[in-house]
Amino acid sequence: MSTDLKIVAARLHRVRMPLVHEFQTSSHRKAYLDHILVELEDASGAVGWGEIASSSDPYYAPETVESCWHIASTYLLPAVLDRPWSRPGDLAGLWSKVRGNQFAKAGVDTAAWVLWAETRQLPLATALGGSRTEVVAGVSLGIEPTIDELLTQVQQQVDAGYPRVKLKIAPGWDVEPVRAVRTAYPELDLHVDANGIYGADDIQQLRKLDEHRLTMIEQPFAPRDLLTHAELQRTISTPVCLDESVETVDDLETALALGALQVLNIKVSRMGGLTPAREAHDRARDAGLPVWCGGMHEFGVGRLANVALSALPGFTLPSDVSASEKYYARDVVVPAVTAVRGVVQVPEATGLGQAVDRELIAANTVAELSLGPEQE
Ligand code: OSB
Ligand code: MG
């Protein structure tokens, strides 16, 4: 039996958090991040939180914090306010005219899942259908100024107990750092992520990575270039993993049909929320494709959503759900997300499972917007 829910008020909080260690990819370097926290409230006063974890710049995906703010405030929230729904997946029907804009949708969809789980008194992981009580986390390391500094970073994460390390690579920073890390850590579960910066001409260079027993090569080529991913996969034994290429479950179908991947990074933000992320998980499971949950340096709200998603049975590879402290000195949830020897406990309390720190959010808010009855 389904009980209708109705969102009567919605708030957006643009929150700025300093990073403990600057993170550099092939396209940018950051000292702090702005993400948008989405707060949805129903008539009973129950609240669900979600996180729009877009980068500030359109380098990973086309969206930015500004574009997400615009899309959420002008299209998504007005479409769902005061409309009855019974399952979080129903929201997609309410904003079905809005194309793309997955990051903006992801924050609202996640908040709806958390609200729904709260009203049913279920932990988010259980609401999603997950049964794992703990999830294995891996860490992602940026491009460091030198190989020595990279080796120091790897040692820190190995000491912290993380069983998998991913290295960002780019032309000029690929075979050498991989060889150095592999030589120092012969047994480490190691993988690389190129964020789409290579081209078809680089296939020979990328094949040199094949001898280093990497768990996967993530997104070597541009997002829409599935054919070159398929070509690389035919000529190397290292599994190719797709990230940026898969924005929808249809993209996953195409990639499977082309043989463009052997592993899928499911990222809640990139796919438009927990609803499509769960569908991608189910489809991958049917296809025998291993998946893991990618991250966007989420604050605690998005981080806990990733932990909950990773409790689903198909997430058989370590996920980017490292402890909050890898990125933030203090996090927006209390307690912060912690990992013990690379393992994160799935919260057992209802909804997100950990309290949201409104004081810290207020202290770090750079913009705020409320939509609902009192604003009309
Ligand atoms: O490609 O996975 C990526 C961060 C920003 C943009 C793209 C990516 C990343 C990460 C983050 O690797 C990893 C994490 O959140 O722990
Ligand atoms: Mg990636």
GROMACS .gro file of C-alpha atoms and ligand atoms in nm:
model
  393
    1MET     CA    1   0.000   0.000   0.000
    2SER     CA    2   0.138   0.339  -0.085
    3THR     CA    3   0.094   0.650   0.124
    4ASP     CA    4   0.125   0.978  -0.057
    5LEU     CA    5   0.396   1.221   0.041
    6LYS     CA    6   0.403   1.590  -0.039
    7ILE     CA    7   0.696   1.828  -0.022
    8VAL     CA    8   0.569   2.154   0.124
    9ALA     CA    9   0.898   2.340   0.164
   10ALA     CA   10   1.241   2.318   0.003
   11ARG     CA   11   1.568   2.493   0.085
   12LEU     CA   12   1.899   2.519  -0.097
   13HIS     CA   13   2.218   2.591   0.098
   14ARG     CA   14   2.535   2.669  -0.096
   15VAL     CA   15   2.805   2.558   0.148
   16ARG     CA   16   3.181   2.622   0.118
   17MET     CA   17   3.420   2.378   0.283
   18PRO     CA   18   3.801   2.398   0.289
   19LEU     CA   19   3.988   2.086   0.166
   20VAL     CA   20   4.262   1.947   0.391
   21HIS     CA   21   4.480   1.859   0.090
   22GLU     CA   22   4.464   2.034  -0.248
   23PHE     CA   23   4.339   1.793  -0.514
   24GLN     CA   24   4.463   1.815  -0.869
   25THR     CA   25   4.325   1.632  -1.172
   26SER     CA   26   4.415   1.674  -1.537
   27SER     CA   27   4.195   1.985  -1.547
   28HIS     CA   28   4.187   2.163  -1.213
   29ARG     CA   29   4.331   2.224  -0.869
   30LYS     CA   30   4.117   2.311  -0.568
   31ALA     CA   31   4.166   2.440  -0.211
   32TYR     CA   32   3.796   2.450  -0.117
   33LEU     CA   33   3.470   2.319  -0.262
   34ASP     CA   34   3.120   2.465  -0.285
   35HIS     CA   35   2.838   2.209  -0.290
   36ILE     CA   36   2.463   2.271  -0.262
   37LEU     CA   37   2.275   2.096   0.018
   38VAL     CA   38   1.908   2.032  -0.062
   39GLU     CA   39   1.658   2.015   0.221
   40LEU     CA   40   1.306   1.886   0.153
   41GLU     CA   41   1.029   1.899   0.412
   42ASP     CA   42   0.691   1.726   0.409
   43ALA     CA   43   0.366   1.830   0.581
   44SER     CA   44   0.451   1.630   0.896
   45GLY     CA   45   0.776   1.824   0.938
   46ALA     CA   46   0.998   1.531   0.836
   47VAL     CA   47   1.311   1.642   0.652
   48GLY     CA   48   1.530   1.478   0.388
   49TRP     CA   49   1.875   1.605   0.288
   50GLY     CA   50   2.055   1.560  -0.041
   51GLU     CA   51   2.374   1.702  -0.190
   52ILE     CA   52   2.440   1.855  -0.530
   53ALA     CA   53   2.810   1.774  -0.560
   54SER     CA   54   2.888   1.953  -0.884
   55SER     CA   55   3.233   2.096  -0.941
   56SER     CA   56   3.245   2.477  -0.973
   57ASP     CA   57   3.380   2.446  -1.327
   58PRO     CA   58   3.240   2.247  -1.623
   59TYR     CA   59   3.552   2.027  -1.652
   60TYR     CA   60   3.434   1.689  -1.524
   61ALA     CA   61   3.077   1.731  -1.650
   62PRO     CA   62   2.896   2.022  -1.823
   63GLU     CA   63   2.726   2.133  -1.501
   64THR     CA   64   2.856   2.390  -1.252
   65VAL     CA   65   2.743   2.499  -0.905
   66GLU     CA   66   2.575   2.800  -1.068
   67SER     CA   67   2.394   2.593  -1.333
   68CYS     CA   68   2.275   2.347  -1.067
   69TRP     CA   69   2.142   2.631  -0.851
   70HIS     CA   70   1.954   2.768  -1.150
   71ILE     CA   71   1.809   2.433  -1.258
   72ALA     CA   72   1.713   2.323  -0.907
   73SER     CA   73   1.553   2.654  -0.806
   74THR     CA   74   1.380   2.733  -1.139
   75TYR     CA   75   1.274   2.388  -1.261
   76LEU     CA   76   1.319   2.092  -1.028
   77LEU     CA   77   1.191   2.223  -0.696
   78PRO     CA   78   0.890   2.409  -0.844
   79ALA     CA   79   0.801   2.086  -1.028
   80VAL     CA   80   0.788   1.878  -0.710
   81LEU     CA   81   0.652   2.125  -0.450
   82ASP     CA   82   0.297   2.046  -0.334
   83ARG     CA   83   0.267   1.749  -0.572
   84PRO     CA   84   0.176   1.407  -0.428
   85TRP     CA   85   0.414   1.116  -0.483
   86SER     CA   86   0.454   0.776  -0.327
   87ARG     CA   87   0.805   0.658  -0.428
   88PRO     CA   88   1.120   0.868  -0.477
   89GLY     CA   89   1.135   0.750  -0.840
   90ASP     CA   90   0.806   0.937  -0.902
   91LEU     CA   91   0.991   1.270  -0.890
   92ALA     CA   92   1.157   1.199  -1.225
   93GLY     CA   93   0.806   1.194  -1.375
   94LEU     CA   94   0.734   1.539  -1.230
   95TRP     CA   95   1.044   1.693  -1.392
   96SER     CA   96   1.042   1.473  -1.703
   97LYS     CA   97   1.063   1.774  -1.936
   98VAL     CA   98   1.405   1.869  -1.797
   99ARG     CA   99   1.683   1.712  -2.004
  100GLY     CA  100   2.020   1.622  -1.857
  101ASN     CA  101   2.136   1.822  -1.554
  102GLN     CA  102   2.210   1.501  -1.365
  103PHE     CA  103   2.397   1.663  -1.076
  104ALA     CA  104   2.109   1.899  -0.998
  105LYS     CA  105   1.859   1.612  -1.023
  106ALA     CA  106   2.080   1.388  -0.809
  107GLY     CA  107   2.067   1.623  -0.508
  108VAL     CA  108   1.688   1.647  -0.518
  109ASP     CA  109   1.638   1.275  -0.585
  110THR     CA  110   1.867   1.186  -0.293
  111ALA     CA  111   1.683   1.423  -0.058
  112ALA     CA  112   1.355   1.254  -0.163
  113TRP     CA  113   1.501   0.908  -0.086
  114VAL     CA  114   1.617   1.027   0.256
  115LEU     CA  115   1.277   1.184   0.327
  116TRP     CA  116   1.101   0.866   0.214
  117ALA     CA  117   1.328   0.648   0.430
  118GLU     CA  118   1.266   0.879   0.729
  119THR     CA  119   0.889   0.859   0.696
  120ARG     CA  120   0.910   0.478   0.676
  121GLN     CA  121   1.158   0.463   0.963
  122LEU     CA  122   1.410   0.278   0.748
  123PRO     CA  123   1.783   0.328   0.713
  124LEU     CA  124   1.856   0.465   0.366
  125ALA     CA  125   2.052   0.152   0.269
  126THR     CA  126   1.755  -0.072   0.358
  127ALA     CA  127   1.514   0.158   0.172
  128LEU     CA  128   1.732   0.116  -0.138
  129GLY     CA  129   1.734  -0.264  -0.101
  130GLY     CA  130   2.087  -0.294   0.033
  131SER     CA  131   2.183  -0.557   0.287
  132ARG     CA  132   2.555  -0.509   0.349
  133THR     CA  133   2.638  -0.383   0.697
  134GLU     CA  134   2.977  -0.248   0.594
  135VAL     CA  135   3.135  -0.132   0.271
  136VAL     CA  136   3.495  -0.140   0.154
  137ALA     CA  137   3.640   0.198   0.064
  138GLY     CA  138   3.918   0.293  -0.174
  139VAL     CA  139   4.094   0.627  -0.207
  140SER     CA  140   4.153   0.849  -0.506
  141LEU     CA  141   4.481   1.040  -0.530
  142GLY     CA  142   4.529   1.350  -0.743
  143ILE     CA  143   4.823   1.438  -0.965
  144GLU     CA  144   5.105   1.533  -0.726
  145PRO     CA  145   5.393   1.771  -0.804
  146THR     CA  146   5.651   1.489  -0.784
  147ILE     CA  147   5.665   1.109  -0.769
  148ASP     CA  148   5.809   1.131  -0.416
  149GLU     CA  149   5.508   1.330  -0.301
  150LEU     CA  150   5.280   1.075  -0.468
  151LEU     CA  151   5.459   0.790  -0.290
  152THR     CA  152   5.415   0.975   0.042
  153GLN     CA  153   5.042   1.007  -0.028
  154VAL     CA  154   5.013   0.638  -0.117
  155GLN     CA  155   5.201   0.539   0.199
  156GLN     CA  156   4.964   0.751   0.412
  157GLN     CA  157   4.659   0.579   0.263
  158VAL     CA  158   4.809   0.231   0.287
  159ASP     CA  159   4.897   0.305   0.652
  160ALA     CA  160   4.536   0.414   0.707
  161GLY     CA  161   4.437   0.066   0.585
  162TYR     CA  162   4.270   0.144   0.253
  163PRO     CA  163   4.289  -0.170   0.035
  164ARG     CA  164   4.258   0.008  -0.301
  165VAL     CA  165   4.429   0.317  -0.436
  166LYS     CA  166   4.338   0.497  -0.756
  167LEU     CA  167   4.579   0.737  -0.924
  168LYS     CA  168   4.477   1.019  -1.152
  169ILE     CA  169   4.681   1.007  -1.474
  170ALA     CA  170   4.736   1.244  -1.768
  171PRO     CA  171   4.983   1.262  -2.058
  172GLY     CA  172   5.328   1.306  -1.898
  173TRP     CA  173   5.205   1.158  -1.567
  174ASP     CA  174   5.111   0.798  -1.642
  175VAL     CA  175   5.359   0.513  -1.695
  176GLU     CA  176   5.625   0.657  -1.461
  177PRO     CA  177   5.410   0.717  -1.152
  178VAL     CA  178   5.232   0.384  -1.207
  179ARG     CA  179   5.567   0.199  -1.231
  180ALA     CA  180   5.695   0.376  -0.917
  181VAL     CA  181   5.386   0.291  -0.712
  182ARG     CA  182   5.368  -0.066  -0.846
  183THR     CA  183   5.736  -0.125  -0.766
  184ALA     CA  184   5.690   0.004  -0.410
  185TYR     CA  185   5.360  -0.186  -0.358
  186PRO     CA  186   5.365  -0.507  -0.565
  187GLU     CA  187   5.037  -0.640  -0.419
  188LEU     CA  188   4.832  -0.321  -0.388
  189ASP     CA  189   4.491  -0.310  -0.558
  190LEU     CA  190   4.581  -0.022  -0.788
  191HIS     CA  191   4.385   0.149  -1.064
  192VAL     CA  192   4.416   0.463  -1.274
  193ASP     CA  193   4.166   0.729  -1.384
  194ALA     CA  194   4.235   0.960  -1.682
  195ASN     CA  195   3.909   1.162  -1.675
  196GLY     CA  196   3.885   1.137  -2.052
  197ILE     CA  197   4.201   1.325  -2.141
  198TYR     CA  198   4.358   1.078  -2.389
  199GLY     CA  199   4.277   1.036  -2.759
  200ALA     CA  200   4.281   0.746  -3.005
  201ASP     CA  201   4.646   0.829  -3.086
  202ASP     CA  202   4.743   0.742  -2.729
  203ILE     CA  203   4.641   0.377  -2.744
  204GLN     CA  204   5.004   0.262  -2.774
  205GLN     CA  205   5.101   0.465  -2.467
  206LEU     CA  206   4.807   0.331  -2.265
  207ARG     CA  207   4.897  -0.027  -2.361
  208LYS     CA  208   5.221   0.021  -2.167
  209LEU     CA  209   5.009   0.024  -1.851
  210ASP     CA  210   4.895  -0.332  -1.920
  211GLU     CA  211   5.204  -0.490  -1.759
  212HIS     CA  212   5.141  -0.326  -1.419
  213ARG     CA  213   4.848  -0.546  -1.318
  214LEU     CA  214   4.605  -0.258  -1.271
  215THR     CA  215   4.254  -0.347  -1.156
  216MET     CA  216   4.120  -0.112  -1.423
  217ILE     CA  217   4.187   0.188  -1.645
  218GLU     CA  218   3.905   0.436  -1.583
  219GLN     CA  219   3.773   0.666  -1.856
  220PRO     CA  220   4.082   0.708  -2.076
  221PHE     CA  221   3.893   0.878  -2.362
  222ALA     CA  222   3.631   1.149  -2.407
  223PRO     CA  223   3.284   1.075  -2.267
  224ARG     CA  224   3.108   1.023  -2.602
  225ASP     CA  225   3.397   0.827  -2.759
  226LEU     CA  226   3.273   0.477  -2.680
  227LEU     CA  227   3.428   0.328  -2.994
  228THR     CA  228   3.784   0.407  -2.886
  229HIS     CA  229   3.716   0.261  -2.542
  230ALA     CA  230   3.598  -0.057  -2.716
  231GLU     CA  231   3.909  -0.058  -2.935
  232LEU     CA  232   4.140  -0.024  -2.634
  233GLN     CA  233   3.953  -0.298  -2.449
  234ARG     CA  234   4.010  -0.537  -2.741
  235THR     CA  235   4.387  -0.486  -2.726
  236ILE     CA  236   4.463  -0.491  -2.351
  237SER     CA  237   4.388  -0.734  -2.070
  238THR     CA  238   4.336  -0.462  -1.805
  239PRO     CA  239   3.960  -0.399  -1.768
  240VAL     CA  240   3.838  -0.065  -1.902
  241CYS     CA  241   3.606   0.116  -1.658
  242LEU     CA  242   3.365   0.388  -1.766
  243ASP     CA  243   3.277   0.693  -1.557
  244GLU     CA  244   3.194   1.013  -1.754
  245SER     CA  245   3.060   0.812  -2.052
  246VAL     CA  246   2.765   0.671  -1.860
  247GLU     CA  247   2.507   0.937  -1.769
  248THR     CA  248   2.202   0.717  -1.816
  249VAL     CA  249   2.110   0.349  -1.814
  250ASP     CA  250   2.074   0.378  -2.194
  251ASP     CA  251   2.441   0.482  -2.214
  252LEU     CA  252   2.526   0.168  -2.019
  253GLU     CA  253   2.330  -0.046  -2.268
  254THR     CA  254   2.519   0.110  -2.559
  255ALA     CA  255   2.856   0.064  -2.389
  256LEU     CA  256   2.775  -0.302  -2.315
  257ALA     CA  257   2.665  -0.362  -2.673
  258LEU     CA  258   2.993  -0.214  -2.802
  259GLY     CA  259   3.219  -0.397  -2.556
  260ALA     CA  260   3.343  -0.060  -2.433
  261LEU     CA  261   3.375  -0.159  -2.065
  262GLN     CA  262   3.439  -0.443  -1.823
  263VAL     CA  263   3.375  -0.241  -1.506
  264LEU     CA  264   3.130   0.040  -1.428
  265ASN     CA  265   3.180   0.334  -1.193
  266ILE     CA  266   2.830   0.422  -1.072
  267LYS     CA  267   2.830   0.780  -0.949
  268VAL     CA  268   2.506   0.908  -0.796
  269SER     CA  269   2.573   1.266  -0.914
  270ARG     CA  270   2.664   1.177  -1.269
  271MET     CA  271   2.361   0.953  -1.319
  272GLY     CA  272   2.101   1.189  -1.173
  273GLY     CA  273   2.040   1.035  -0.832
  274LEU     CA  274   1.995   0.719  -0.631
  275THR     CA  275   1.700   0.611  -0.848
  276PRO     CA  276   1.897   0.580  -1.175
  277ALA     CA  277   2.209   0.463  -0.987
  278ARG     CA  278   2.007   0.173  -0.850
  279GLU     CA  279   1.873   0.092  -1.197
  280ALA     CA  280   2.226   0.093  -1.336
  281HIS     CA  281   2.329  -0.144  -1.055
  282ASP     CA  282   2.047  -0.384  -1.143
  283ARG     CA  283   2.128  -0.376  -1.514
  284ALA     CA  284   2.499  -0.429  -1.450
  285ARG     CA  285   2.418  -0.721  -1.223
  286ASP     CA  286   2.212  -0.886  -1.497
  287ALA     CA  287   2.503  -0.836  -1.737
  288GLY     CA  288   2.759  -0.978  -1.491
  289LEU     CA  289   2.941  -0.645  -1.485
  290PRO     CA  290   3.118  -0.555  -1.157
  291VAL     CA  291   3.044  -0.205  -1.026
  292TRP     CA  292   3.173   0.032  -0.761
  293CYS     CA  293   3.046   0.365  -0.633
  294GLY     CA  294   3.244   0.667  -0.747
  295GLY     CA  295   3.261   0.997  -0.560
  296MET     CA  296   3.279   1.372  -0.613
  297HIS     CA  297   3.456   1.463  -0.288
  298GLU     CA  298   3.113   1.473  -0.127
  299PHE     CA  299   3.040   1.638   0.203
  300GLY     CA  300   2.886   1.406   0.463
  301VAL     CA  301   2.533   1.415   0.317
  302GLY     CA  302   2.635   1.290  -0.028
  303ARG     CA  303   2.899   1.065   0.128
  304LEU     CA  304   2.638   0.882   0.339
  305ALA     CA  305   2.416   0.844   0.032
  306ASN     CA  306   2.713   0.680  -0.144
  307VAL     CA  307   2.770   0.451   0.154
  308ALA     CA  308   2.401   0.349   0.150
  309LEU     CA  309   2.410   0.278  -0.225
  310SER     CA  310   2.726   0.071  -0.184
  311ALA     CA  311   2.531  -0.161   0.046
  312LEU     CA  312   2.359  -0.307  -0.264
  313PRO     CA  313   2.488  -0.655  -0.353
  314GLY     CA  314   2.638  -0.572  -0.695
  315PHE     CA  315   2.893  -0.328  -0.550
  316THR     CA  316   3.168  -0.587  -0.535
  317LEU     CA  317   3.469  -0.355  -0.587
  318PRO     CA  318   3.591  -0.096  -0.332
  319SER     CA  319   3.398   0.234  -0.361
  320ASP     CA  320   3.517   0.597  -0.335
  321VAL     CA  321   3.360   0.633   0.008
  322SER     CA  322   3.672   0.716   0.207
  323ALA     CA  323   3.642   0.881   0.549
  324SER     CA  324   3.541   1.250   0.567
  325GLU     CA  325   3.881   1.334   0.717
  326LYS     CA  326   4.059   1.255   0.391
  327TYR     CA  327   3.901   1.575   0.253
  328TYR     CA  328   3.749   1.778   0.540
  329ALA     CA  329   3.867   1.865   0.892
  330ARG     CA  330   3.502   1.886   1.005
  331ASP     CA  331   3.206   1.746   0.813
  332VAL     CA  332   2.841   1.848   0.783
  333VAL     CA  333   2.724   1.523   0.947
  334VAL     CA  334   2.787   1.418   1.308
  335PRO     CA  335   2.968   1.197   1.363
  336ALA     CA  336   3.173   1.239   1.046
  337VAL     CA  337   3.203   0.938   0.815
  338THR     CA  338   3.484   0.718   0.943
  339ALA     CA  339   3.669   0.419   0.802
  340VAL     CA  340   3.852   0.155   1.003
  341ARG     CA  341   4.116  -0.023   0.796
  342GLY     CA  342   3.933   0.093   0.485
  343VAL     CA  343   3.591  -0.030   0.595
  344VAL     CA  344   3.294   0.204   0.651
  345GLN     CA  345   2.997   0.090   0.861
  346VAL     CA  346   2.657   0.134   0.697
  347PRO     CA  347   2.446   0.341   0.943
  348GLU     CA  348   2.159   0.155   1.110
  349ALA     CA  349   1.956   0.462   1.209
  350THR     CA  350   1.671   0.586   0.990
  351GLY     CA  351   1.722   0.810   0.686
  352LEU     CA  352   2.080   0.927   0.635
  353GLY     CA  353   2.158   0.765   0.969
  354GLN     CA  354   2.375   1.043   1.111
  355ALA     CA  355   2.273   1.391   1.227
  356VAL     CA  356   2.314   1.691   0.998
  357ASP     CA  357   2.515   1.970   1.165
  358ARG     CA  358   2.300   2.278   1.099
  359GLU     CA  359   2.539   2.501   1.292
  360LEU     CA  360   2.837   2.411   1.075
  361ILE     CA  361   2.622   2.445   0.764
  362ALA     CA  362   2.503   2.791   0.872
  363ALA     CA  363   2.859   2.900   0.948
  364ASN     CA  364   2.979   2.791   0.601
  365THR     CA  365   2.679   2.899   0.393
  366VAL     CA  366   2.751   3.144   0.111
  367ALA     CA  367   2.398   3.152  -0.038
  368GLU     CA  368   2.056   3.028   0.066
  369LEU     CA  369   1.712   2.999  -0.093
  370SER     CA  370   1.376   2.886   0.048
  371LEU     CA  371   1.078   2.779  -0.162
  372GLY     CA  372   0.742   2.695  -0.013
  373PRO     CA  373   0.420   2.835   0.128
  374GLU     CA  374   0.576   3.120   0.327
  375GLN     CA  375   0.745   3.256   0.012
  376GLU     CA  376   0.432   3.267  -0.202
  377OSB     O1  377   3.667   1.094  -1.187
  377OSB     O2  378   3.616   0.999  -1.006
  377OSB     C1  379   3.643   1.101  -1.069
  377OSB     C2  380   3.654   1.390  -0.818
  377OSB     C3  381   3.609   1.495  -0.896
  377OSB     C4  382   3.583   1.472  -1.029
  377OSB     C5  383   3.598   1.345  -1.083
  377OSB     C6  384   3.639   1.238  -1.003
  377OSB     C7  385   3.671   1.264  -0.869
  377OSB     C8  386   3.720   1.161  -0.777
  377OSB     C9  387   3.675   1.175  -0.636
  377OSB     O3  388   3.799   1.077  -0.811
  377OSB    C10  389   3.700   1.059  -0.547
  377OSB    C11  390   3.628   1.073  -0.414
  377OSB     O4  391   3.525   1.143  -0.402
  377OSB     O5  392   3.675   1.010  -0.316
  378MG      MG  393   3.651   0.893  -1.263
   0.00000   0.00000   0.00000
